[in-house]
PDB file of C-alpha atoms in Angstrom:
ATOM      1  CA  VAL A   1      63.895  16.448  11.443  1.00 48.00           C
ATOM      2  CA  GLN A   2      66.565  13.882  10.794  1.00 55.00           C
ATOM      3  CA  THR A   3      65.438  10.607   8.986  1.00 56.00           C
ATOM      4  CA  ASP A   4      67.283   7.300   8.783  1.00 62.00           C
ATOM      5  CA  PRO A   5      68.665   6.967   5.156  1.00 60.00           C
ATOM      6  CA  LEU A   6      68.122   3.338   5.407  1.00 62.00           C
ATOM      7  CA  ARG A   7      64.439   3.775   6.385  1.00 64.00           C
ATOM      8  CA  PRO A   8      62.894   6.348   4.156  1.00 60.00           C
ATOM      9  CA  PRO A   9      59.891   7.836   5.453  1.00 61.00           C
ATOM     10  CA  LYS A  10      56.571   6.192   4.538  1.00 62.00           C
ATOM     11  CA  ASN A  11      54.225   7.934   2.416  1.00 61.00           C
ATOM     12  CA  THR A  12      51.331   8.786   4.323  1.00 58.00           C
ATOM     13  CA  VAL A  13      47.851   9.147   2.874  1.00 59.00           C
ATOM     14  CA  PRO A  14      45.124  10.830   4.562  1.00 59.00           C
ATOM     15  CA  SER A  15      42.370   8.387   5.694  1.00 57.00           C
ATOM     16  CA  LYS A  16      39.237   8.574   3.899  1.00 59.00           C
ATOM     17  CA  ARG A  17      36.322   9.391   5.913  1.00 62.00           C
ATOM     18  CA  LYS A  18      33.367   7.398   5.481  1.00 62.00           C
ATOM     19  CA  ARG A  19      30.627   9.477   3.986  1.00 68.00           C
ATOM     20  CA  VAL A  20      27.462   9.771   6.259  1.00 73.00           C
ATOM     21  CA  ILE A  21      24.192   9.779   4.251  1.00 87.00           C
ATOM     22  CA  SER A  22      21.494  11.616   6.055  1.00 91.00           C
ATOM     23  CA  ARG A  23      18.451   9.767   7.204  1.00 93.00           C
ATOM     24  CA  ILE A  24      16.211  12.684   6.587  1.00 94.00           C
ATOM     25  CA  LEU A  25      15.016  13.851   3.249  1.00 94.00           C
ATOM     26  CA  ASN A  26      12.489  16.978   3.641  1.00 95.00           C
ATOM     27  CA  ASP A  27       9.499  15.962   5.555  1.00 93.00           C
ATOM     28  CA  HIS A  28      10.499  12.044   5.763  1.00 94.00           C
ATOM     29  CA  GLU A  29      13.191  10.432   8.156  1.00 94.00           C
ATOM     30  CA  ILE A  30      14.037   6.739   8.433  1.00 94.00           C
ATOM     31  CA  CYS A  31      13.474   5.557  12.161  1.00 91.00           C
ATOM     32  CA  GLU A  32      14.069   2.356  13.974  1.00 90.00           C
ATOM     33  CA  ASN A  33      11.317   0.285  15.284  1.00 84.00           C
ATOM     34  CA  PRO A  34      11.107  -1.489  18.442  1.00 83.00           C
ATOM     35  CA  SER A  35      11.711  -4.901  16.691  1.00 81.00           C
ATOM     36  CA  GLY A  36      15.004  -3.510  15.297  1.00 87.00           C
ATOM     37  CA  SER A  37      13.671  -2.880  11.787  1.00 88.00           C
ATOM     38  CA  PHE A  38      13.701   0.345  10.024  1.00 92.00           C
ATOM     39  CA  SER A  39      10.617   2.412   8.698  1.00 91.00           C
ATOM     40  CA  ILE A  40      10.042   5.768   7.151  1.00 93.00           C
ATOM     41  CA  ARG A  41       8.352   8.355   9.475  1.00 93.00           C
ATOM     42  CA  HIS A  42       6.500  11.500   8.124  1.00 92.00           C
ATOM     43  CA  ASN A  43       7.761  14.211  10.711  1.00 93.00           C
ATOM     44  CA  PRO A  44       5.083  16.720  10.406  1.00 92.00           C
ATOM     45  CA  SER A  45       2.339  14.216  11.280  1.00 90.00           C
ATOM     46  CA  GLY A  46       4.491  11.692  13.403  1.00 88.00           C
ATOM     47  CA  GLU A  47       3.172   8.930  11.277  1.00 88.00           C
ATOM     48  CA  VAL A  48       5.433   5.896  10.533  1.00 84.00           C
ATOM     49  CA  MET A  49       4.911   3.723   7.739  1.00 76.00           C
ATOM     50  CA  HIS A  50       4.762   0.031   9.167  1.00 67.00           C
ATOM     51  CA  SER A  51       5.515   1.195  12.650  1.00 62.00           C
ATOM     52  CA  VAL A  52       5.791  -2.013  14.629  1.00 65.00           C
ATOM     53  CA  ASN A  53       6.624  -4.962  12.688  1.00 73.00           C
ATOM     54  CA  ASP A  54       9.095  -5.562  10.030  1.00 81.00           C
ATOM     55  CA  PRO A  55       7.932  -3.522   6.835  1.00 85.00           C
ATOM     56  CA  SER A  56       8.181  -6.279   4.516  1.00 89.00           C
ATOM     57  CA  SER A  57       6.731  -8.841   6.748  1.00 89.00           C
ATOM     58  CA  GLU A  58       3.671  -6.619   7.413  1.00 89.00           C
ATOM     59  CA  ALA A  59       3.260  -6.060   3.675  1.00 93.00           C
ATOM     60  CA  GLU A  60       3.261  -9.682   3.114  1.00 95.00           C
ATOM     61  CA  ALA A  61       0.646 -10.460   5.855  1.00 93.00           C
ATOM     62  CA  LEU A  62      -1.777  -7.673   5.220  1.00 94.00           C
ATOM     63  CA  TYR A  63      -1.524  -7.441   1.432  1.00 97.00           C
ATOM     64  CA  ILE A  64       0.115 -10.492  -0.390  1.00 97.00           C
ATOM     65  CA  ASN A  65      -1.211 -13.293   1.715  1.00 96.00           C
ATOM     66  CA  GLN A  66      -4.638 -11.807   2.528  1.00 96.00           C
ATOM     67  CA  SER A  67      -5.249 -11.058  -1.189  1.00 97.00           C
ATOM     68  CA  LYS A  68      -4.119 -14.492  -2.121  1.00 96.00           C
ATOM     69  CA  LEU A  69      -1.788 -12.838  -4.886  1.00 98.00           C
ATOM     70  CA  ILE A  70      -0.074 -16.114  -5.641  1.00 96.00           C
ATOM     71  CA  VAL A  71      -3.368 -18.057  -6.198  1.00 96.00           C
ATOM     72  CA  LYS A  72      -4.379 -15.197  -8.542  1.00 96.00           C
ATOM     73  CA  LEU A  73      -1.136 -15.247 -10.431  1.00 97.00           C
ATOM     74  CA  ARG A  74      -1.546 -18.974 -11.038  1.00 96.00           C
ATOM     75  CA  GLU A  75      -4.879 -18.520 -12.821  1.00 94.00           C
ATOM     76  CA  ASP A  76      -5.007 -19.669 -16.238  1.00 93.00           C
ATOM     77  CA  SER A  77      -5.490 -16.208 -18.062  1.00 94.00           C
ATOM     78  CA  GLU A  78      -3.595 -14.151 -20.680  1.00 94.00           C
ATOM     79  CA  GLU A  79      -4.965 -11.002 -19.034  1.00 96.00           C
ATOM     80  CA  PRO A  80      -2.612  -9.149 -16.720  1.00 97.00           C
ATOM     81  CA  LEU A  81      -3.689  -9.117 -13.082  1.00 98.00           C
ATOM     82  CA  ARG A  82      -3.793  -5.354 -12.329  1.00 99.00           C
ATOM     83  CA  LEU A  83      -2.905  -4.087  -8.924  1.00 99.00           C
ATOM     84  CA  TRP A  84      -3.382  -0.642  -7.750  1.00 99.00           C
ATOM     85  CA  ASP A  85      -0.733   0.332  -5.043  1.00 99.00           C
ATOM     86  CA  VAL A  86      -2.374   3.511  -3.700  1.00 99.00           C
ATOM     87  CA  GLY A  87       0.143   5.124  -1.638  1.00 96.00           C
ATOM     88  CA  LEU A  88       3.594   4.064  -2.858  1.00 97.00           C
ATOM     89  CA  GLY A  89       5.673   5.501  -0.153  1.00 95.00           C
ATOM     90  CA  GLY A  90       8.747   3.527   0.239  1.00 95.00           C
ATOM     91  CA  ALA A  91       7.714   0.974  -2.113  1.00 97.00           C
ATOM     92  CA  THR A  92       7.304  -1.929   0.457  1.00 96.00           C
ATOM     93  CA  ASN A  93       4.115  -2.921  -0.711  1.00 97.00           C
ATOM     94  CA  ALA A  94       4.811  -2.859  -4.370  1.00 98.00           C
ATOM     95  CA  MET A  95       8.053  -4.633  -3.851  1.00 98.00           C
ATOM     96  CA  ALA A  96       6.312  -7.416  -1.769  1.00 98.00           C
ATOM     97  CA  ALA A  97       4.244  -8.078  -4.752  1.00 98.00           C
ATOM     98  CA  ILE A  98       7.075  -8.067  -7.243  1.00 98.00           C
ATOM     99  CA  ARG A  99       9.074 -10.567  -4.962  1.00 97.00           C
ATOM    100  CA  ALA A 100       6.208 -12.860  -4.873  1.00 97.00           C
ATOM    101  CA  TYR A 101       6.008 -12.761  -8.463  1.00 97.00           C
ATOM    102  CA  GLU A 102       9.753 -13.474  -8.986  1.00 96.00           C
ATOM    103  CA  MET A 103       9.802 -16.210  -6.576  1.00 94.00           C
ATOM    104  CA  LEU A 104       6.937 -18.024  -8.525  1.00 94.00           C
ATOM    105  CA  HIS A 105       8.742 -17.236 -11.890  1.00 94.00           C
ATOM    106  CA  SER A 106      12.346 -18.414 -10.592  1.00 92.00           C
ATOM    107  CA  SER A 107      11.012 -21.776 -10.268  1.00 84.00           C
ATOM    108  CA  GLY A 108      10.719 -22.037 -14.049  1.00 79.00           C
ATOM    109  CA  LYS A 109       7.730 -24.560 -13.347  1.00 77.00           C
ATOM    110  CA  GLU A 110       4.664 -22.526 -13.485  1.00 83.00           C
ATOM    111  CA  ARG A 111       2.950 -20.439 -15.914  1.00 89.00           C
ATOM    112  CA  LEU A 112       2.026 -17.111 -14.526  1.00 95.00           C
ATOM    113  CA  ARG A 113      -0.504 -14.451 -15.406  1.00 96.00           C
ATOM    114  CA  PRO A 114       1.192 -11.065 -16.363  1.00 98.00           C
ATOM    115  CA  LEU A 115       1.377  -8.716 -13.477  1.00 98.00           C
ATOM    116  CA  HIS A 116       0.890  -4.918 -13.984  1.00 99.00           C
ATOM    117  CA  ILE A 117       1.367  -2.961 -10.724  1.00 99.00           C
ATOM    118  CA  VAL A 118       0.075   0.599 -10.971  1.00 99.00           C
ATOM    119  CA  SER A 119       1.652   2.922  -7.953  1.00 99.00           C
ATOM    120  CA  PHE A 120       0.033   6.066  -7.219  1.00 99.00           C
ATOM    121  CA  GLU A 121       1.835   8.689  -5.213  1.00 98.00           C
ATOM    122  CA  ASN A 122       1.994  12.539  -5.006  1.00 96.00           C
ATOM    123  CA  ASN A 123       5.397  12.855  -3.114  1.00 96.00           C
ATOM    124  CA  LEU A 124       8.422  10.665  -4.105  1.00 98.00           C
ATOM    125  CA  ASP A 125      10.610  11.734  -1.146  1.00 97.00           C
ATOM    126  CA  SER A 126      10.049   8.577   0.931  1.00 96.00           C
ATOM    127  CA  LEU A 127      11.045   6.494  -1.977  1.00 97.00           C
ATOM    128  CA  LYS A 128      14.131   8.688  -2.845  1.00 97.00           C
ATOM    129  CA  LEU A 129      14.998   8.332   0.882  1.00 96.00           C
ATOM    130  CA  ALA A 130      14.678   4.802   0.907  1.00 96.00           C
ATOM    131  CA  LEU A 131      16.977   4.335  -2.145  1.00 97.00           C
ATOM    132  CA  LYS A 132      19.848   5.909  -0.173  1.00 96.00           C
ATOM    133  CA  HIS A 133      19.604   3.388   2.470  1.00 96.00           C
ATOM    134  CA  PRO A 134      19.386  -0.147   0.994  1.00 95.00           C
ATOM    135  CA  ASN A 135      21.419  -1.232   4.183  1.00 95.00           C
ATOM    136  CA  LEU A 136      18.554  -0.382   6.318  1.00 94.00           C
ATOM    137  CA  LEU A 137      15.619  -1.112   4.028  1.00 94.00           C
ATOM    138  CA  PRO A 138      16.528  -4.259   2.113  1.00 94.00           C
ATOM    139  CA  HIS A 139      13.377  -4.459   0.212  1.00 95.00           C
ATOM    140  CA  ILE A 140      14.667  -1.622  -2.018  1.00 96.00           C
ATOM    141  CA  ARG A 141      17.705  -3.710  -3.234  1.00 96.00           C
ATOM    142  CA  HIS A 142      16.263  -4.155  -6.765  1.00 97.00           C
ATOM    143  CA  PRO A 143      16.526  -2.331 -10.037  1.00 97.00           C
ATOM    144  CA  GLY A 144      12.833  -1.761 -10.050  1.00 98.00           C
ATOM    145  CA  PRO A 145      12.652   1.252  -7.592  1.00 98.00           C
ATOM    146  CA  SER A 146      15.310   3.468  -9.078  1.00 98.00           C
ATOM    147  CA  THR A 147      14.163   2.743 -12.625  1.00 98.00           C
ATOM    148  CA  LEU A 148      10.547   3.621 -11.472  1.00 98.00           C
ATOM    149  CA  VAL A 149      11.901   6.926 -10.006  1.00 98.00           C
ATOM    150  CA  GLU A 150      13.778   7.870 -13.155  1.00 98.00           C
ATOM    151  CA  PHE A 151      11.585   6.725 -15.854  1.00 98.00           C
ATOM    152  CA  LYS A 152       7.975   6.383 -14.183  1.00 98.00           C
ATOM    153  CA  GLU A 153       8.208   2.603 -15.511  1.00 98.00           C
ATOM    154  CA  TRP A 154       9.965  -0.521 -14.923  1.00 99.00           C
ATOM    155  CA  ASN A 155       9.522  -3.718 -16.992  1.00 98.00           C
ATOM    156  CA  SER A 156      11.334  -7.042 -15.955  1.00 96.00           C
ATOM    157  CA  LYS A 157      13.501  -8.487 -18.554  1.00 92.00           C
ATOM    158  CA  LYS A 158      12.799 -11.784 -17.242  1.00 90.00           C
ATOM    159  CA  SER A 159       9.160 -12.112 -16.968  1.00 90.00           C
ATOM    160  CA  SER A 160       5.818 -10.461 -17.774  1.00 95.00           C
ATOM    161  CA  LEU A 161       6.124  -8.033 -14.841  1.00 97.00           C
ATOM    162  CA  GLN A 162       5.212  -4.205 -15.363  1.00 98.00           C
ATOM    163  CA  TRP A 163       5.434  -1.352 -12.826  1.00 99.00           C
ATOM    164  CA  THR A 164       3.963   1.918 -13.557  1.00 99.00           C
ATOM    165  CA  LEU A 165       3.959   5.132 -11.488  1.00 99.00           C
ATOM    166  CA  ILE A 166       1.351   7.656 -11.657  1.00 99.00           C
ATOM    167  CA  GLU A 167       2.070  10.827  -9.745  1.00 98.00           C
ATOM    168  CA  GLY A 168      -0.348  13.521  -8.469  1.00 98.00           C
ATOM    169  CA  ASP A 169      -3.797  13.661  -6.812  1.00 97.00           C
ATOM    170  CA  PHE A 170      -5.090  10.029  -6.776  1.00 98.00           C
ATOM    171  CA  ILE A 171      -8.733  11.006  -6.845  1.00 97.00           C
ATOM    172  CA  GLU A 172      -7.950  12.751 -10.214  1.00 97.00           C
ATOM    173  CA  THR A 173      -5.248  10.487 -11.816  1.00 98.00           C
ATOM    174  CA  MET A 174      -7.228   7.365 -10.943  1.00 98.00           C
ATOM    175  CA  LYS A 175      -9.758   8.229 -13.484  1.00 96.00           C
ATOM    176  CA  SER A 176      -7.283   7.520 -16.403  1.00 96.00           C
ATOM    177  CA  ALA A 177      -5.769   4.699 -15.052  1.00 98.00           C
ATOM    178  CA  PRO A 178      -6.281   1.018 -16.145  1.00 97.00           C
ATOM    179  CA  ASN A 179      -9.075  -0.742 -13.913  1.00 98.00           C
ATOM    180  CA  PRO A 180      -7.585  -2.861 -11.119  1.00 98.00           C
ATOM    181  CA  ASP A 181      -8.565  -6.169 -10.007  1.00 98.00           C
ATOM    182  CA  VAL A 182      -6.882  -5.821  -6.520  1.00 98.00           C
ATOM    183  CA  ILE A 183      -6.168  -2.601  -4.818  1.00 99.00           C
ATOM    184  CA  TYR A 184      -3.514  -2.191  -1.810  1.00 99.00           C
ATOM    185  CA  PHE A 185      -4.857   0.916  -0.177  1.00 98.00           C
ATOM    186  CA  ASP A 186      -2.195   2.309   1.999  1.00 96.00           C
ATOM    187  CA  PRO A 187      -1.827   6.092   2.144  1.00 95.00           C
ATOM    188  CA  TYR A 188      -1.229   7.946   5.385  1.00 92.00           C
ATOM    189  CA  SER A 189      -4.123   8.068   7.759  1.00 92.00           C
ATOM    190  CA  ALA A 190      -7.291  10.196   7.390  1.00 91.00           C
ATOM    191  CA  LYS A 191      -5.759  12.682   9.963  1.00 90.00           C
ATOM    192  CA  THR A 192      -2.693  13.337   7.624  1.00 92.00           C
ATOM    193  CA  ASN A 193      -4.395  12.642   4.129  1.00 93.00           C
ATOM    194  CA  THR A 194      -8.069  13.323   4.667  1.00 94.00           C
ATOM    195  CA  SER A 195      -9.192  13.277   0.905  1.00 96.00           C
ATOM    196  CA  LEU A 196      -8.039   9.679   0.146  1.00 97.00           C
ATOM    197  CA  TRP A 197     -10.388   8.298   3.025  1.00 97.00           C
ATOM    198  CA  SER A 198     -13.211  10.429   1.978  1.00 97.00           C
ATOM    199  CA  LEU A 199     -16.792   9.231   0.604  1.00 97.00           C
ATOM    200  CA  GLU A 200     -16.008  10.884  -2.618  1.00 97.00           C
ATOM    201  CA  CYS A 201     -12.829   8.824  -3.047  1.00 98.00           C
ATOM    202  CA  PHE A 202     -14.421   5.552  -2.376  1.00 98.00           C
ATOM    203  CA  GLN A 203     -17.333   6.354  -4.642  1.00 98.00           C
ATOM    204  CA  ASN A 204     -15.060   7.096  -7.497  1.00 98.00           C
ATOM    205  CA  ILE A 205     -13.437   4.024  -7.082  1.00 98.00           C
ATOM    206  CA  HIS A 206     -16.653   1.994  -6.869  1.00 98.00           C
ATOM    207  CA  GLU A 207     -18.194   3.697  -9.899  1.00 97.00           C
ATOM    208  CA  LYS A 208     -15.028   3.071 -12.000  1.00 97.00           C
ATOM    209  CA  CYS A 209     -14.890  -0.547 -11.221  1.00 94.00           C
ATOM    210  CA  ARG A 210     -18.710  -1.304 -10.437  1.00 88.00           C
ATOM    211  CA  ASP A 211     -19.078  -3.887 -13.109  1.00 91.00           C
ATOM    212  CA  GLN A 212     -16.206  -5.938 -12.456  1.00 95.00           C
ATOM    213  CA  SER A 213     -14.637  -8.035  -9.509  1.00 96.00           C
ATOM    214  CA  ILE A 214     -12.540  -5.840  -7.369  1.00 97.00           C
ATOM    215  CA  GLU A 215     -10.956  -6.312  -4.073  1.00 97.00           C
ATOM    216  CA  LEU A 216      -9.509  -3.533  -1.712  1.00 98.00           C
ATOM    217  CA  TYR A 217      -7.254  -4.000   1.237  1.00 98.00           C
ATOM    218  CA  THR A 218      -6.449  -1.557   3.803  1.00 97.00           C
ATOM    219  CA  TYR A 219      -4.828  -1.306   7.164  1.00 94.00           C
ATOM    220  CA  SER A 220      -7.611   0.924   8.594  1.00 94.00           C
ATOM    221  CA  SER A 221     -10.305  -0.425  10.749  1.00 94.00           C
ATOM    222  CA  SER A 222     -11.990   2.769  11.560  1.00 94.00           C
ATOM    223  CA  THR A 223     -15.625   3.019  11.778  1.00 95.00           C
ATOM    224  CA  ALA A 224     -15.762   6.187   9.525  1.00 94.00           C
ATOM    225  CA  VAL A 225     -13.589   4.456   6.812  1.00 96.00           C
ATOM    226  CA  ARG A 226     -15.941   1.380   6.900  1.00 97.00           C
ATOM    227  CA  ALA A 227     -18.943   3.494   6.816  1.00 97.00           C
ATOM    228  CA  ALA A 228     -17.629   5.471   3.718  1.00 98.00           C
ATOM    229  CA  LEU A 229     -16.795   2.180   1.917  1.00 98.00           C
ATOM    230  CA  LEU A 230     -20.209   0.794   2.600  1.00 98.00           C
ATOM    231  CA  GLY A 231     -21.792   4.076   1.500  1.00 98.00           C
ATOM    232  CA  ALA A 232     -19.744   3.954  -1.652  1.00 98.00           C
ATOM    233  CA  GLY A 233     -21.319   0.573  -2.589  1.00 97.00           C
ATOM    234  CA  PHE A 234     -18.821  -1.797  -1.321  1.00 98.00           C
ATOM    235  CA  PHE A 235     -19.362  -5.010   0.764  1.00 97.00           C
ATOM    236  CA  VAL A 236     -17.201  -4.586   3.710  1.00 98.00           C
ATOM    237  CA  ALA A 237     -15.331  -7.356   5.775  1.00 97.00           C
ATOM    238  CA  ARG A 238     -12.993  -7.763   8.754  1.00 96.00           C
ATOM    239  CA  GLY A 239      -9.303  -8.135   7.769  1.00 96.00           C
ATOM    240  CA  VAL A 240      -6.540 -10.012   9.320  1.00 93.00           C
ATOM    241  CA  GLY A 241      -4.823  -8.219  12.419  1.00 90.00           C
ATOM    242  CA  THR A 242      -1.377  -6.807  11.886  1.00 82.00           C
ATOM    243  CA  GLY A 243       1.125  -4.886  13.860  1.00 73.00           C
ATOM    244  CA  PRO A 244      -0.720  -2.870  16.522  1.00 75.00           C
ATOM    245  CA  LYS A 245      -4.131  -3.479  14.952  1.00 78.00           C
ATOM    246  CA  SER A 246      -6.431  -6.468  15.867  1.00 87.00           C
ATOM    247  CA  GLU A 247      -8.519  -6.050  12.602  1.00 95.00           C
ATOM    248  CA  THR A 248      -7.788  -4.569   9.110  1.00 96.00           C
ATOM    249  CA  THR A 249     -10.560  -3.980   6.290  1.00 98.00           C
ATOM    250  CA  VAL A 250     -11.430  -5.775   3.248  1.00 98.00           C
ATOM    251  CA  ALA A 251     -13.795  -4.151   0.576  1.00 98.00           C
ATOM    252  CA  LEU A 252     -15.410  -6.197  -2.198  1.00 97.00           C
ATOM    253  CA  SER A 253     -17.682  -5.285  -5.144  1.00 96.00           C
ATOM    254  CA  GLN A 254     -20.715  -7.238  -5.735  1.00 94.00           C
ATOM    255  CA  LEU A 255     -18.974  -9.541  -8.307  1.00 94.00           C
ATOM    256  CA  ALA A 256     -15.919 -10.091  -6.021  1.00 95.00           C
ATOM    257  CA  LEU A 257     -18.334 -11.074  -3.277  1.00 92.00           C
ATOM    258  CA  GLU A 258     -19.682 -13.807  -5.351  1.00 89.00           C
ATOM    259  CA  LYS A 259     -16.096 -15.084  -5.952  1.00 85.00           C
ATOM    260  CA  VAL A 260     -14.526 -14.610  -2.669  1.00 74.00           C
ATOM    261  CA  PHE A 261     -16.133 -16.616   0.329  1.00 68.00           C
ATOM    262  CA  SER A 262     -13.241 -16.426   2.884  1.00 79.00           C
ATOM    263  CA  PHE A 263     -13.981 -13.027   4.534  1.00 89.00           C
ATOM    264  CA  SER A 264     -16.274 -12.305   7.449  1.00 92.00           C
ATOM    265  CA  LEU A 265     -18.505  -9.422   6.367  1.00 95.00           C
ATOM    266  CA  LEU A 266     -19.473  -6.830   8.932  1.00 97.00           C
ATOM    267  CA  SER A 267     -22.472  -8.149  10.714  1.00 95.00           C
ATOM    268  CA  SER A 268     -25.494  -6.531  12.311  1.00 94.00           C
ATOM    269  CA  GLN A 269     -23.534  -6.248  15.541  1.00 95.00           C
ATOM    270  CA  TRP A 270     -21.251  -3.817  13.830  1.00 96.00           C
ATOM    271  CA  LEU A 271     -24.111  -1.966  12.412  1.00 96.00           C
ATOM    272  CA  GLU A 272     -25.469  -1.344  16.094  1.00 96.00           C
ATOM    273  CA  ARG A 273     -22.179  -0.115  17.071  1.00 95.00           C
ATOM    274  CA  TRP A 274     -22.097   2.262  14.209  1.00 97.00           C
ATOM    275  CA  LYS A 275     -25.443   3.644  14.987  1.00 95.00           C
ATOM    276  CA  LYS A 276     -23.954   4.670  18.432  1.00 95.00           C
ATOM    277  CA  SER A 277     -20.732   5.874  17.120  1.00 95.00           C
ATOM    278  CA  HIS A 278     -19.479   9.584  17.036  1.00 93.00           C
ATOM    279  CA  THR A 279     -17.557   9.053  13.918  1.00 90.00           C
ATOM    280  CA  LYS A 280     -20.406   7.341  11.990  1.00 93.00           C
ATOM    281  CA  PHE A 281     -20.302   9.831   9.031  1.00 94.00           C
ATOM    282  CA  PRO A 282     -17.405  10.347   6.292  1.00 93.00           C
ATOM    283  CA  SER A 283     -15.520  13.508   6.895  1.00 90.00           C
ATOM    284  CA  ASP A 284     -16.585  15.182   3.866  1.00 94.00           C
ATOM    285  CA  LEU A 285     -20.431  14.478   4.085  1.00 94.00           C
ATOM    286  CA  PRO A 286     -22.263  17.648   4.822  1.00 95.00           C
ATOM    287  CA  ASP A 287     -24.853  17.683   7.577  1.00 95.00           C
ATOM    288  CA  SER A 288     -27.656  17.853   5.154  1.00 97.00           C
ATOM    289  CA  ALA A 289     -26.740  14.479   3.759  1.00 97.00           C
ATOM    290  CA  HIS A 290     -26.627  12.602   7.046  1.00 96.00           C
ATOM    291  CA  LEU A 291     -30.116  11.230   6.879  1.00 97.00           C
ATOM    292  CA  ASP A 292     -29.717  10.028   3.308  1.00 97.00           C
ATOM    293  CA  PHE A 293     -26.424   8.520   4.091  1.00 98.00           C
ATOM    294  CA  GLN A 294     -27.639   6.791   7.286  1.00 97.00           C
ATOM    295  CA  ALA A 295     -30.590   5.212   5.100  1.00 97.00           C
ATOM    296  CA  ARG A 296     -27.963   4.019   2.572  1.00 96.00           C
ATOM    297  CA  ILE A 297     -26.049   2.166   5.419  1.00 97.00           C
ATOM    298  CA  LEU A 298     -29.273   0.764   7.240  1.00 96.00           C
ATOM    299  CA  ASN A 299     -30.695  -0.520   3.760  1.00 96.00           C
ATOM    300  CA  HIS A 300     -27.373  -1.858   2.419  1.00 97.00           C
ATOM    301  CA  PRO A 301     -27.882  -5.381   1.126  1.00 96.00           C
ATOM    302  CA  GLN A 302     -24.999  -6.686   3.322  1.00 96.00           C
ATOM    303  CA  PHE A 303     -27.350  -6.158   6.361  1.00 95.00           C
ATOM    304  CA  ALA A 304     -30.357  -7.689   4.709  1.00 87.00           C
ATOM    305  CA  ASN A 305     -30.401 -10.973   6.610  1.00 70.00           C
TER     306      ASN A 305
END
């Protein structure tokens, strides 16, 4: 091949191919919602975390706003507000709480309570997958999640904000965890994660925290879950609707009930529906205990009037 001596050939550098990062990690996959936002799906069960609305918006409505987190952070107390994040998943709920705290702190005008978030998780794949796709899951654009995965704890350098990860079976690991003031209860559904929606699980939580004010918020509104919470000793109320659900659920200890007046407790009408339900008993309750459990619900002080 002849070349023009006045025009030497250009150095050709092979173009770099853009590396494609897989949206799948073991059993988890990032999927697009009808709204155009992205969520994480658990492929074996088909369950999608925050399946309809933008995940951050749903976390804010269901957990941050409903629990009045900002009001609690403004309370005049040196004691940390302890938040249990049960079912860390892709860290959507925990990061919503962190963003709320950081927004208040950034104003420099308010004195805030310290916030200690304790996240419980038995499989970090969904969080590790989220960390690979900050372009699709913008809530993850923060130093906290990656530090949490590596060191099991993240402490803000700018504020009194601490985030701790506890791995393993929640029913066991919760026993040694610091008692919460608020619980965001967001594991996969009872179909996929049966033990975390059991009477045993809710009884363990109630027993651990029975002498303090505790509020539990969850996306489920199922009859069996609400009955299990009542049977464990909580007072149970209707929560705000979000995504495809017209209602969610709030559970309160006796002391929390005396402090919180903004929720509509399940009424005698719900009790009548429960009596006729085919899912009236928790999944872990043996047949021999059904009569005792039924008496516990019927005699619950929530339905005394």
